[in-house]
Coordinates of C-alpha atoms and ligand atoms in Angstrom, one line a residue:
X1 CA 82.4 88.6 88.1
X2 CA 85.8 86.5 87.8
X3 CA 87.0 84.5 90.5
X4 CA 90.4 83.7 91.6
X5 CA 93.3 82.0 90.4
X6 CA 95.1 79.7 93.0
X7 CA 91.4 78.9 94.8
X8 CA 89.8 77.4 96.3
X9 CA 91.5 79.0 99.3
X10 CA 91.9 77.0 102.9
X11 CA 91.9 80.6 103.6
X12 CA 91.4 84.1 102.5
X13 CA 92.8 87.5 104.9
X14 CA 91.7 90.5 105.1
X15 CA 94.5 93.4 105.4
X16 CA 98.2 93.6 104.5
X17 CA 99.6 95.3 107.4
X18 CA 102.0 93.4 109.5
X19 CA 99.3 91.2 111.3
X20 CA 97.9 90.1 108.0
X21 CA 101.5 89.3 106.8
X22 CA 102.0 87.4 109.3
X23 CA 99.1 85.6 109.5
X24 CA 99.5 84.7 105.6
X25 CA 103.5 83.5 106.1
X26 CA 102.7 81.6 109.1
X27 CA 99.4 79.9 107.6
X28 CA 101.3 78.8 104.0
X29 CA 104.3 77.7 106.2
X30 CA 101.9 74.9 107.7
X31 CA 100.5 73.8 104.6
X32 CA 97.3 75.7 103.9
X33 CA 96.5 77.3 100.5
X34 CA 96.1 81.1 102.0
X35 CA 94.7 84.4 99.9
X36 CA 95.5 88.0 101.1
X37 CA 94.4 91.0 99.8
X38 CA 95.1 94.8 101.3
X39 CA 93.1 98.1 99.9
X40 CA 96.3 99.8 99.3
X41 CA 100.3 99.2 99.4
X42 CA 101.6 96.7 102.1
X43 CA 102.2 98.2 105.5
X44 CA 100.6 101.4 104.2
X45 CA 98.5 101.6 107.2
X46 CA 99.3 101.8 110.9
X47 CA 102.1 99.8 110.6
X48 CA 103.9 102.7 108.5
X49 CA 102.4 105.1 111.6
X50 CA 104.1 103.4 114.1
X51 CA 107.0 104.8 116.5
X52 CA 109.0 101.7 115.2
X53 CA 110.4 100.0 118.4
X54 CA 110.1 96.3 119.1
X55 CA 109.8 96.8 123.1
X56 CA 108.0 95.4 125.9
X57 CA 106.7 98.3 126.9
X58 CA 107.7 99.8 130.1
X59 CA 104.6 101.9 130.4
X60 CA 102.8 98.4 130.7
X61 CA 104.5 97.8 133.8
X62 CA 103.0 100.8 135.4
X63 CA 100.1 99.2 134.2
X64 CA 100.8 96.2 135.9
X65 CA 100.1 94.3 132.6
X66 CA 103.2 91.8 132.8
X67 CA 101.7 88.8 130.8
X68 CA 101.8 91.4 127.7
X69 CA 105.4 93.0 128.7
X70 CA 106.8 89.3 128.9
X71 CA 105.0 88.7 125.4
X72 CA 106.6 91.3 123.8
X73 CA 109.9 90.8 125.4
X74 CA 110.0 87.4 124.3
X75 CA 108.9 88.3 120.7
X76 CA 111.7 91.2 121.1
X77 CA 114.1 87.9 121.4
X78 CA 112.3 86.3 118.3
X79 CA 112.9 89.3 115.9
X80 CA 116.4 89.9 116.7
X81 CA 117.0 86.4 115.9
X82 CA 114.9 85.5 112.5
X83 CA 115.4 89.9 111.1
X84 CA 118.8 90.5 112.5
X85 CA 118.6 93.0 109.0
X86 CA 115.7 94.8 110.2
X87 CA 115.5 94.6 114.0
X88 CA 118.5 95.9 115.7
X89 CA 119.4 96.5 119.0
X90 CA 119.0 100.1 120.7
X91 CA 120.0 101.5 124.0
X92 CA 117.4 103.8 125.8
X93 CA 118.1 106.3 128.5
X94 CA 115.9 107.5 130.8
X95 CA 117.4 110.8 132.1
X96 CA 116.2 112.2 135.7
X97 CA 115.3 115.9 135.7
X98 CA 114.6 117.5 138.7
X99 CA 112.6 114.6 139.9
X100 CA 111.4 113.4 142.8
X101 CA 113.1 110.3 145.5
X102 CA 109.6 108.3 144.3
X103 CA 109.9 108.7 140.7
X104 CA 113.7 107.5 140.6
X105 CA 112.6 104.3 143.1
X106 CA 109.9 103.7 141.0
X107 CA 112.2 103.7 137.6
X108 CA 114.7 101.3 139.8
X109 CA 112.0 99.0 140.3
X110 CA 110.5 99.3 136.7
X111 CA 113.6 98.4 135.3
X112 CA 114.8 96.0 137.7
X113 CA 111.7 94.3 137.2
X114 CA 111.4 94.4 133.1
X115 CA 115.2 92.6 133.2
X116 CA 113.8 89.9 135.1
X117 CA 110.7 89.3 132.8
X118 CA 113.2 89.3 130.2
X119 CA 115.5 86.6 131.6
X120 CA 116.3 85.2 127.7
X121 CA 117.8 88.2 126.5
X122 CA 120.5 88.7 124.4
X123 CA 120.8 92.8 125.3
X124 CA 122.8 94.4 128.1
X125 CA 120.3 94.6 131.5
X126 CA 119.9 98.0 132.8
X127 CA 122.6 100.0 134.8
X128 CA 122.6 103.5 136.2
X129 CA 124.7 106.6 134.8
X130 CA 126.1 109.8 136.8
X131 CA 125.6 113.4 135.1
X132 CA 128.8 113.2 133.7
X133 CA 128.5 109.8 131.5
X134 CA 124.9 110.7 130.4
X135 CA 126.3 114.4 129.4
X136 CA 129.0 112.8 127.4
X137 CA 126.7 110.5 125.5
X138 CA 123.9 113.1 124.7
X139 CA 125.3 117.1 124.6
X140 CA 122.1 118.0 124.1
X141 CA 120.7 117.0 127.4
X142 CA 119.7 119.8 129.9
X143 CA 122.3 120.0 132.7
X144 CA 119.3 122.0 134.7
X145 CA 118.4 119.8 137.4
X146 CA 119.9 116.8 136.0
X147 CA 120.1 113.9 138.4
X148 CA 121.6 111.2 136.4
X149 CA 119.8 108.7 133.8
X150 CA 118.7 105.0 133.8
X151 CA 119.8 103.2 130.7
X152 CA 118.4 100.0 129.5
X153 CA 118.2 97.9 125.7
X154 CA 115.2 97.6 123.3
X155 CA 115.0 97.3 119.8
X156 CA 114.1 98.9 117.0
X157 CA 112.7 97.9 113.6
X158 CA 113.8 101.2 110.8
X159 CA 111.6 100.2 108.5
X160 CA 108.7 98.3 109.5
X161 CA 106.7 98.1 105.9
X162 CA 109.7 96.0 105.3
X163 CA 109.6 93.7 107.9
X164 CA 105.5 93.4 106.8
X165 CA 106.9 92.6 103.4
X166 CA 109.2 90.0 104.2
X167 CA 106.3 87.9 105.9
X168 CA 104.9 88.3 102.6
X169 CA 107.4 87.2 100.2
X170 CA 107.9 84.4 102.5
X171 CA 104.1 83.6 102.5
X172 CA 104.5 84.0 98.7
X173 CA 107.9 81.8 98.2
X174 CA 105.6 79.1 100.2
X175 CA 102.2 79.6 97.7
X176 CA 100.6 82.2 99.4
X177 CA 98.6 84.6 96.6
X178 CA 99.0 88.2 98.4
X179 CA 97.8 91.3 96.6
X180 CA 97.7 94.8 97.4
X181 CA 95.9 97.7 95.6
X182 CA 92.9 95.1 96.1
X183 CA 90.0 96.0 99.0
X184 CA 87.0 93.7 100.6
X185 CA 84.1 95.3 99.2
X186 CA 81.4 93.1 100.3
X187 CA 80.9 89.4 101.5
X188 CA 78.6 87.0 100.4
X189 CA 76.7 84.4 103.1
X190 CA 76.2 80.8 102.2
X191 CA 73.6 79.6 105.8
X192 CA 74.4 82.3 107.8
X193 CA 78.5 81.7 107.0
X194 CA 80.7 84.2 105.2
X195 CA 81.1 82.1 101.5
X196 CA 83.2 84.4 99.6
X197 CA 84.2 88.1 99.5
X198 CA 83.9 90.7 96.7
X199 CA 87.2 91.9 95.7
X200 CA 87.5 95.1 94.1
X201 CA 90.9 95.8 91.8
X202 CA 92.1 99.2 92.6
X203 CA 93.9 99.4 89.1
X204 CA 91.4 98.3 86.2
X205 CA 88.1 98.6 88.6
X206 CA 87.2 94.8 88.4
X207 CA 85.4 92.8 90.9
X208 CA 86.3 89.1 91.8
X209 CA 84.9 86.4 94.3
X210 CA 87.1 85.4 96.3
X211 CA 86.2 81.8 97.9
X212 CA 87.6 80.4 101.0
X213 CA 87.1 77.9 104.1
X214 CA 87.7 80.6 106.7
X215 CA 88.2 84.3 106.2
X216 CA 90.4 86.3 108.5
X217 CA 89.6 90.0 109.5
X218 CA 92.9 91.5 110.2
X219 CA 92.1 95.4 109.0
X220 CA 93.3 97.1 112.2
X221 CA 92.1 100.1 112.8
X222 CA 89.8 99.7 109.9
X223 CA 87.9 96.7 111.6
X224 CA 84.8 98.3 112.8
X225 CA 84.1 99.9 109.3
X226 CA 85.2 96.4 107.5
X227 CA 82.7 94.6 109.7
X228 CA 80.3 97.2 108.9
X229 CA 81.0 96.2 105.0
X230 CA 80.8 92.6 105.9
X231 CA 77.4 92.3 107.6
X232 CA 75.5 95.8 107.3
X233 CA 75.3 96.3 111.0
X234 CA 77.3 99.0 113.1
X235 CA 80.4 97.5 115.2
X236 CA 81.6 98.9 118.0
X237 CA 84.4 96.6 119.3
X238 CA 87.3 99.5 118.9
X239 CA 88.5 102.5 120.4
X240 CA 90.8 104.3 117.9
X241 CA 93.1 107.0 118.7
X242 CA 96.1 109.2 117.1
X243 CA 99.4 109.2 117.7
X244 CA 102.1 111.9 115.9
X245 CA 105.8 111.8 115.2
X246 CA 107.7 114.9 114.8
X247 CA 110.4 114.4 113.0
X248 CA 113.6 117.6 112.8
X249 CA 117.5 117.6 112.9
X250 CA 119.8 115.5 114.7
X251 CA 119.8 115.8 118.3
X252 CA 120.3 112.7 120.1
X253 CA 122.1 109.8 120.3
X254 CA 120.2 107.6 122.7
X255 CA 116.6 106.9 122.1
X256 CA 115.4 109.1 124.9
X257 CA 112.5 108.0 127.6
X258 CA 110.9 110.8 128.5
X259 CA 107.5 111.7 131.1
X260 CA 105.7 114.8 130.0
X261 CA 105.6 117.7 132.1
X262 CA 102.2 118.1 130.4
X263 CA 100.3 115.1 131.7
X264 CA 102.6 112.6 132.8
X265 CA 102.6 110.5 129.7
X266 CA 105.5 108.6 128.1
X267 CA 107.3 109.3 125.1
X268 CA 110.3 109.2 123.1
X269 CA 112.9 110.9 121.6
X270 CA 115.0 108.9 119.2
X271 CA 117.8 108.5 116.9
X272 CA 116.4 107.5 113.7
X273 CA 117.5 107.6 109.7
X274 CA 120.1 110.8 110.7
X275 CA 117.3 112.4 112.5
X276 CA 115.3 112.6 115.2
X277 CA 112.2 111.1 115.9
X278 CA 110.0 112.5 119.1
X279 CA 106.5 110.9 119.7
X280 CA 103.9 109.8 120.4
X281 CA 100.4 111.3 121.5
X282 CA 97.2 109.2 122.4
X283 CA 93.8 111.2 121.7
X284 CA 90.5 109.8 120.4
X285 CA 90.2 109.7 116.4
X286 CA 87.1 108.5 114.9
X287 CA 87.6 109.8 111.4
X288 CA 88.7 107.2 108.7
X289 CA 92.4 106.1 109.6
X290 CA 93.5 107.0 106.1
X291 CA 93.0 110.6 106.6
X292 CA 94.8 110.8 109.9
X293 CA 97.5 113.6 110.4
X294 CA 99.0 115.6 113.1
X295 CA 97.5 118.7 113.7
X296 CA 99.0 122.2 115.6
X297 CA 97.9 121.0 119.2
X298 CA 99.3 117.4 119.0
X299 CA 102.7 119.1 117.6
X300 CA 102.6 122.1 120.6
X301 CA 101.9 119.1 122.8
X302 CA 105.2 117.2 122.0
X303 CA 107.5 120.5 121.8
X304 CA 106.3 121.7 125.0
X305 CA 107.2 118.2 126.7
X306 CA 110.5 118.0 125.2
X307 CA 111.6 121.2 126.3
X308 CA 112.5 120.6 129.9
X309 CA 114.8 118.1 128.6
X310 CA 116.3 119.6 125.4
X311 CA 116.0 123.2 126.0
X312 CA 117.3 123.5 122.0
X313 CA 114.1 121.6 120.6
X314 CA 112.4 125.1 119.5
X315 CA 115.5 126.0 117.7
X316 CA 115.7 123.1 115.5
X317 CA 113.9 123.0 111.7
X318 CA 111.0 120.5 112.1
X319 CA 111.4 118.3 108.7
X320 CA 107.9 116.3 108.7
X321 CA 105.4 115.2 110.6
X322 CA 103.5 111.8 110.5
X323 CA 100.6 109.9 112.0
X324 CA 98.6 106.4 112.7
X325 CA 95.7 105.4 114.5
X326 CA 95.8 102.8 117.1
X327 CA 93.0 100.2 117.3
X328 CA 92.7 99.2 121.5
X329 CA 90.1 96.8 122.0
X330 CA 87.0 98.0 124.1
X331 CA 86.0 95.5 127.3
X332 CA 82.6 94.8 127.0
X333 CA 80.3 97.0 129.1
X334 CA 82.1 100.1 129.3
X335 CA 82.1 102.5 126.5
X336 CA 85.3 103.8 127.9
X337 CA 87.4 100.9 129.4
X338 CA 90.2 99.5 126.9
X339 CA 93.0 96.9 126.6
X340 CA 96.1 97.4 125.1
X341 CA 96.0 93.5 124.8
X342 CA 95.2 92.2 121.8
X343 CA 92.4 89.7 121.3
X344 CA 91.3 86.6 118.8
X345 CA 88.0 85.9 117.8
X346 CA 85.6 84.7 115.6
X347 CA 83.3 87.5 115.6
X348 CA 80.6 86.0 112.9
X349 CA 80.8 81.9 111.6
X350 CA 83.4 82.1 109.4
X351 CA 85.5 85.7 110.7
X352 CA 87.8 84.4 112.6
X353 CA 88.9 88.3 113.9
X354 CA 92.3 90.0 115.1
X355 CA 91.6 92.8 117.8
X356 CA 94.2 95.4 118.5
X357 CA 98.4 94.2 119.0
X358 CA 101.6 96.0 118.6
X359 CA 104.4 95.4 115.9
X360 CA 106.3 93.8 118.4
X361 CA 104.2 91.1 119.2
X362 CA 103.0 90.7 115.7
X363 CA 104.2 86.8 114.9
X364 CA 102.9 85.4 118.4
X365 CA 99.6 87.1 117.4
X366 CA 99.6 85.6 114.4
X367 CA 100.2 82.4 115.6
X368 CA 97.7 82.6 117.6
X369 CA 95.4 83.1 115.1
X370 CA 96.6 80.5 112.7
X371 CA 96.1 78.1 115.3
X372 CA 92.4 78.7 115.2
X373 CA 92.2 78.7 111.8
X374 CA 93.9 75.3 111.4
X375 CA 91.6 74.1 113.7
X376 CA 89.0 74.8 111.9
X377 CA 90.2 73.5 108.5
X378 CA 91.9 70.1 110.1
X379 CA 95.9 71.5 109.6
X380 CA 97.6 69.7 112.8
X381 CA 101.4 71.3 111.3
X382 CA 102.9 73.2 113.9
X383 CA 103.9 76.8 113.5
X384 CA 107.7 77.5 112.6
X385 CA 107.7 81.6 112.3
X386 CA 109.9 81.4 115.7
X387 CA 112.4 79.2 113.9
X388 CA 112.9 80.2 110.5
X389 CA 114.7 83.1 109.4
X390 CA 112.7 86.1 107.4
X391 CA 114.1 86.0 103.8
X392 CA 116.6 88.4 104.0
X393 CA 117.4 87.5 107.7
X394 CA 120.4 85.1 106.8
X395 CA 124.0 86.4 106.4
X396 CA 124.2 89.5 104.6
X397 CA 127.0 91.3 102.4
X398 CA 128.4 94.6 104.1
X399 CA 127.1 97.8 102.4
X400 CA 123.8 100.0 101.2
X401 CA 122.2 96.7 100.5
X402 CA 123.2 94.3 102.8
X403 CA 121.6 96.6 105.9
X404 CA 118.6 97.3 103.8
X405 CA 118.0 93.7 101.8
X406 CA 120.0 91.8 104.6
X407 CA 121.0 88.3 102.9
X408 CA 118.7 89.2 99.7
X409 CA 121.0 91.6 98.3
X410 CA 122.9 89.8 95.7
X411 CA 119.9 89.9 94.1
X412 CA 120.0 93.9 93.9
X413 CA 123.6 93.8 93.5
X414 CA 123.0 92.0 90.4
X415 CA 120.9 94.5 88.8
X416 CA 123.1 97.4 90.1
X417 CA 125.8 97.2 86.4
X418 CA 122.7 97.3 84.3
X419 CA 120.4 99.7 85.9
X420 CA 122.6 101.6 88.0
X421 CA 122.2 101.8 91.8
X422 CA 118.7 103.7 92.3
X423 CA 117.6 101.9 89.4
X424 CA 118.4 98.4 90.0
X425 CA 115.9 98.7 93.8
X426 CA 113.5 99.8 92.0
X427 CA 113.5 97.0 89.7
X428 CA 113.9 94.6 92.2
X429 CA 111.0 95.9 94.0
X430 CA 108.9 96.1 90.9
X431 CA 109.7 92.4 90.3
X432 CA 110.1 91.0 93.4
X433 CA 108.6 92.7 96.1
X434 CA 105.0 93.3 95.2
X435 CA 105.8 97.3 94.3
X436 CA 103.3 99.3 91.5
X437 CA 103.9 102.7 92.4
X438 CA 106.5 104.9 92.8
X439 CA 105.0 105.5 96.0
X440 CA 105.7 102.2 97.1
X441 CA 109.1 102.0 96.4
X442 CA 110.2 105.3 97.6
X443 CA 107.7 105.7 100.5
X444 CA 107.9 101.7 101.9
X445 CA 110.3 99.4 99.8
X446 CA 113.4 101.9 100.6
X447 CA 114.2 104.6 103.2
X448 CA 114.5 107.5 100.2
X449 CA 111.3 109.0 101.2
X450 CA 112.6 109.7 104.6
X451 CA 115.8 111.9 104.1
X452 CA 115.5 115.4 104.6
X453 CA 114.5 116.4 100.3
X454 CA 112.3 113.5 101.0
X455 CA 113.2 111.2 98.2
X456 CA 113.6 114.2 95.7
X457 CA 117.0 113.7 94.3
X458 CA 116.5 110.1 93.4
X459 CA 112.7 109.9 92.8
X460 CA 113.5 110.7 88.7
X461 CA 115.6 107.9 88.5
X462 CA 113.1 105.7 90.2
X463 CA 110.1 106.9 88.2
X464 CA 112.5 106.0 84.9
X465 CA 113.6 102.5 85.8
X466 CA 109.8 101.8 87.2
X467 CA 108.5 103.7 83.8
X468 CA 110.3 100.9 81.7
X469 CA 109.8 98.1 83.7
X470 CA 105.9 98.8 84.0
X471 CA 106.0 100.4 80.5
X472 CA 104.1 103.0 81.8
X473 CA 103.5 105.8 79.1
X474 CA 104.0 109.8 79.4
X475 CA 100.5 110.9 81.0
X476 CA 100.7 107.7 83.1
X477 CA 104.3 109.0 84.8
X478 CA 102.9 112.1 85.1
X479 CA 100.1 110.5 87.3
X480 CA 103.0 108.5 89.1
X481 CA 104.5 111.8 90.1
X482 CA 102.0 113.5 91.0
X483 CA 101.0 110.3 93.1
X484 CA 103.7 110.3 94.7
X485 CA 104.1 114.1 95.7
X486 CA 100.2 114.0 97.6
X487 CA 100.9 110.4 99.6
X488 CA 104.5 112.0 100.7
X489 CA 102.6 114.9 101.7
X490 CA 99.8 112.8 103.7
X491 CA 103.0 110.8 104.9
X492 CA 105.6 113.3 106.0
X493 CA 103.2 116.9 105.9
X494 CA 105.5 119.3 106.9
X495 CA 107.6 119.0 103.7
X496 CA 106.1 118.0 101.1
X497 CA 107.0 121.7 99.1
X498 CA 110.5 120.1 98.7
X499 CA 109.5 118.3 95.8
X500 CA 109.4 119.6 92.7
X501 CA 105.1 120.0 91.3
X502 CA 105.9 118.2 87.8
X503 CA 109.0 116.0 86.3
Ligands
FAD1 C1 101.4 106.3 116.9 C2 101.6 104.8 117.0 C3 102.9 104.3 117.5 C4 103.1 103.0 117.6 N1 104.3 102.5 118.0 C5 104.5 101.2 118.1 C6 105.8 100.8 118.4 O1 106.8 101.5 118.6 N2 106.0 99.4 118.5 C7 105.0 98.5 118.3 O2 105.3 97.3 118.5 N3 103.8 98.9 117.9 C8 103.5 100.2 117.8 N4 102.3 100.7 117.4 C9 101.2 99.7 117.1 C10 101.4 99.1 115.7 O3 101.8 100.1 114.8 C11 100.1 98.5 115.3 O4 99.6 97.7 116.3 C12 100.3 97.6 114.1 O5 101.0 98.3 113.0 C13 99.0 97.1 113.6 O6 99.1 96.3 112.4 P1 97.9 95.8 111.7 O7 98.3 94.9 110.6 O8 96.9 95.3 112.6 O9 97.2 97.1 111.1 P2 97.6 98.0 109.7 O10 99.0 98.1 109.5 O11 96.8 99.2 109.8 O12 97.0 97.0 108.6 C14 95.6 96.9 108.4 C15 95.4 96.9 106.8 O13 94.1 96.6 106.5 C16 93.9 97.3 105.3 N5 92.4 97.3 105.0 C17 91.5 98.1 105.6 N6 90.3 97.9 105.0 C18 90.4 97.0 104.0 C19 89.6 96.4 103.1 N7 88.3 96.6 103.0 N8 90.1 95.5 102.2 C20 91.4 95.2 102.2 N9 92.3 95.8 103.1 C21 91.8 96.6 104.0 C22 94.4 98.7 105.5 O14 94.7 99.3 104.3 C23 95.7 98.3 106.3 O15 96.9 98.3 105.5 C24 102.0 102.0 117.3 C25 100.8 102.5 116.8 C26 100.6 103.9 116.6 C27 99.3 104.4 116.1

């Protein structure tokens, strides 16, 4: 068994979603020598399942869990300052349908109250709109019953595999070794510590050791069932559960805050890529988070909840559908008791562990654990992830490129007279941003996957540039194609039959 170039590690992490990224760009920022591998493409997992906002939360406040709302507002602040490419401002509305004196008082109070826990914001505070100015802005509204709306700022973050894979060229530009298509298949103990991990290569099938000081476990949803790999004994520390998106036509222009007539719960309707984005659900899911999807109750569940508000919902063509699995940390001595906080540990000597987190709070999370890992391998630097721009967050060129690559898009420009405009991406993703698959580059390195043929009409050109950059031979595109037809079909189910069976 090899081991790795680059070693020996200060330290070695476990998952390439966006709190491993983070972890890895804030660790090689302060010095350390830092190794990060992920099973399968960066941001593949729950970060690519995620309603995409960057957002306190206001359903926290009901919750009355303000230390996590103020977390997440001040992080908002952070990400709108270092990604100004990727995280951009949005305005929410929160229309009033037939409901009651309480409700609206309570919203007053809600929003009243998450201004003031955001007193460093750059957004507009929240204001109040009459039927007519909220009819104006969104046709679609129902005028049955219609009291009015609230309207208050958030953000949102299009693409979020990006905003992973920035942390990880920057952990990368700083010395970091990151690779994906590479998954933890064991761990060896030196005394009762964890030594070194078995890495198995998803391409050629090889194992590795991979040696490090600390380890960090930041697998998400996958946690309990990586712990399991890691020591042989059950873990219980999570409580998973699904979430859908539907995704159909373009109907609003607001991101919409809606309370289901269903249950009560919270959800959104947004403006998103030229479409519309309505989610999410919360119910239990045990299965293996890569096989999550939405099934015909979960999509019922979010029609039926819209409909009050945007009577046409049943009219529209439903595009796709997509899912993730949220990992909520269980308190300890109730089965059914969880936190929507996150929580750092080192669950064995040598883990140190990341429970559970949002997107939006991703860097202070990692910070947090970086700080316990430089304790333990004597790195006094301080963290700078609240300071220094993403790589593509500095000024960038107007166009296609510029609000996709943000101040890295000369680089794609560049390529653009050679290899032509599709072409040119997907070169720049195969050499510069960690892509292998076609998969990768039209499912997380662009936003091709999501139009409504779902990448169809430029995935040839992509396969060809890829083909020759990777020199990949005739069977091995075919492969590629078909590769790339069954993840958009586990990504975006409902249309999958757009694409073509062979190229
Ligand atoms: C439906 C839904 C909506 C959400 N909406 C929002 C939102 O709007 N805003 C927000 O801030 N948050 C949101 N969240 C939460 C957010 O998406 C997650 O908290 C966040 O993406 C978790 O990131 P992560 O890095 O912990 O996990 P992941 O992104 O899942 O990364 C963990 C990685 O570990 C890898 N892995 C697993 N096992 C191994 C192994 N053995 N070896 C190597 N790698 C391994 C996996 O492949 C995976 O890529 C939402 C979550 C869900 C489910």
């Amino acid at each position: 068994m090899s081991t790795w170039d680059g070693g020996p590690f200060d330290a070695a992490i476990i998952g390439g979603g966006i709190i491993g990224a983070g972890i890895a760009r804030d660790l090689s920022l302060r010095g350390a020598r830092v190794a990060l591998v992920e099973k399968g493409d960066f941001g593949g997992g729950t970060t690519s399942g995620s309603t995409r906002l960057i957002h306190g939360g206001l359903r926290y406040l009901e919750m009355l869990d303000f230390g996590l709302v103020r977390m997440d507002l001040r992080e908002r602040e952070t990400l709108l300052r270092i990604a100004p490419h990727l995280v951009r401002p949005l305005e929410f509305r929160i229309p009033f349908v037939r409901q009651s004196a309480w409700f609206r008082f309570k919203m007053r109070v809600g929003l009243t109250l998450y201004d003031a826990l955001s007193y460093d914001r750059s957004l507009p505070g929240h204001r109040f709109l009459g039927n007519a100015e909220a009819l104006a802005d969104e046709p679609s509204l129902t005028k049955d019953g219609l009291q009015g709306a609230g309207s208050y700022y958030d953000a949102q973050v299009r693409l979020p595999e990006r905003l992973c894979l920035e942390n990880l060229i920057d952990a990368a530009n700083n010395g970091a070794v990151v690779r994906n298509y590479c998954e933890v298949v064991a761990a060896n103990h030196d005394d009762g510590r964890v030594g070194s991990l078995r890495v198995r290569d998803g391409g050629t099938g090889e194992e590795s050791e991979l040696r490090a000081r600390v380890f960090v476990n930041a697998t998400g949803a996958w946690f309990d069932r990586v712990e399991k790999t890691l020591t042989g004994s059950p873990s219980r520390r999570l409580r998973t559960t699904k979430g859908i998106h539907l995704t159909c036509a373009p109907m609003v222009n607001k991101a919409n805050v809606l309370f289901s007539p269903i249950d009560g719960r919270l959800f959104f309707v947004i403006p998103l890529m030229g479409k519309t984005w309505i989610g999410t659900t919360d119910t239990d899911y045990t299965e293996d988070p890569a096989n999550v999807s939405a099934a015909e109750d979960d999509i019922e569940y979010l029609l039926h909840s819209v409909e009050p508000f945007f009577p046409d919902i049943r009219r529209l063509p439903i595009y796709s559908t997509n899912a993730g699995v949220r990992a909520l940390v269980r308190r300890p001595g109730s089965e059914s008791s969880v936190s929507r906080a996150h929580k750092v540990e080192e669950t064995h000597p040598g883990m140190i562990s990341v429970l559970g987190g949002k997107i939006t709070g991703y860097r202070a999370i990692a910070e947090e654990t970086a700080d316990v890992v430089c304790q333990r391998i004597g790195i006094t630097a301080p963290c700078r992830t609240a300071d220094l721009r993403l790589p593509g967050g500095g000024p960038a060129p107007a166009g296609e490129f510029g609000a996709l690559y943000g101040s890295r898009a000369a680089g794609v420009e560049a390529l653009a007279a050679t290899h032509g405009r599709i072409g040119a991406q997907a070169v720049f993703a195969a050499r510069h941003e960690f892509c292998r698959h076609l998969d990768d580059f039209l499912l997380r390195r662009t936003e091709y996957a999501f139009s409504a043929d779902m990448g169809a009409s430029v995935a040839l050109e992509a396969l060809d540039a890829l083909g020759a950059e990777f020199q990949w031979s005739p069977s091995q595109r075919d492969e590629e194609w078909q590769r790339f037809r069954a993840a958009a079909e586990r990504a975006h189910s409902a249309t999958a039959s757009t694409l073509p069976a062979s190229r």
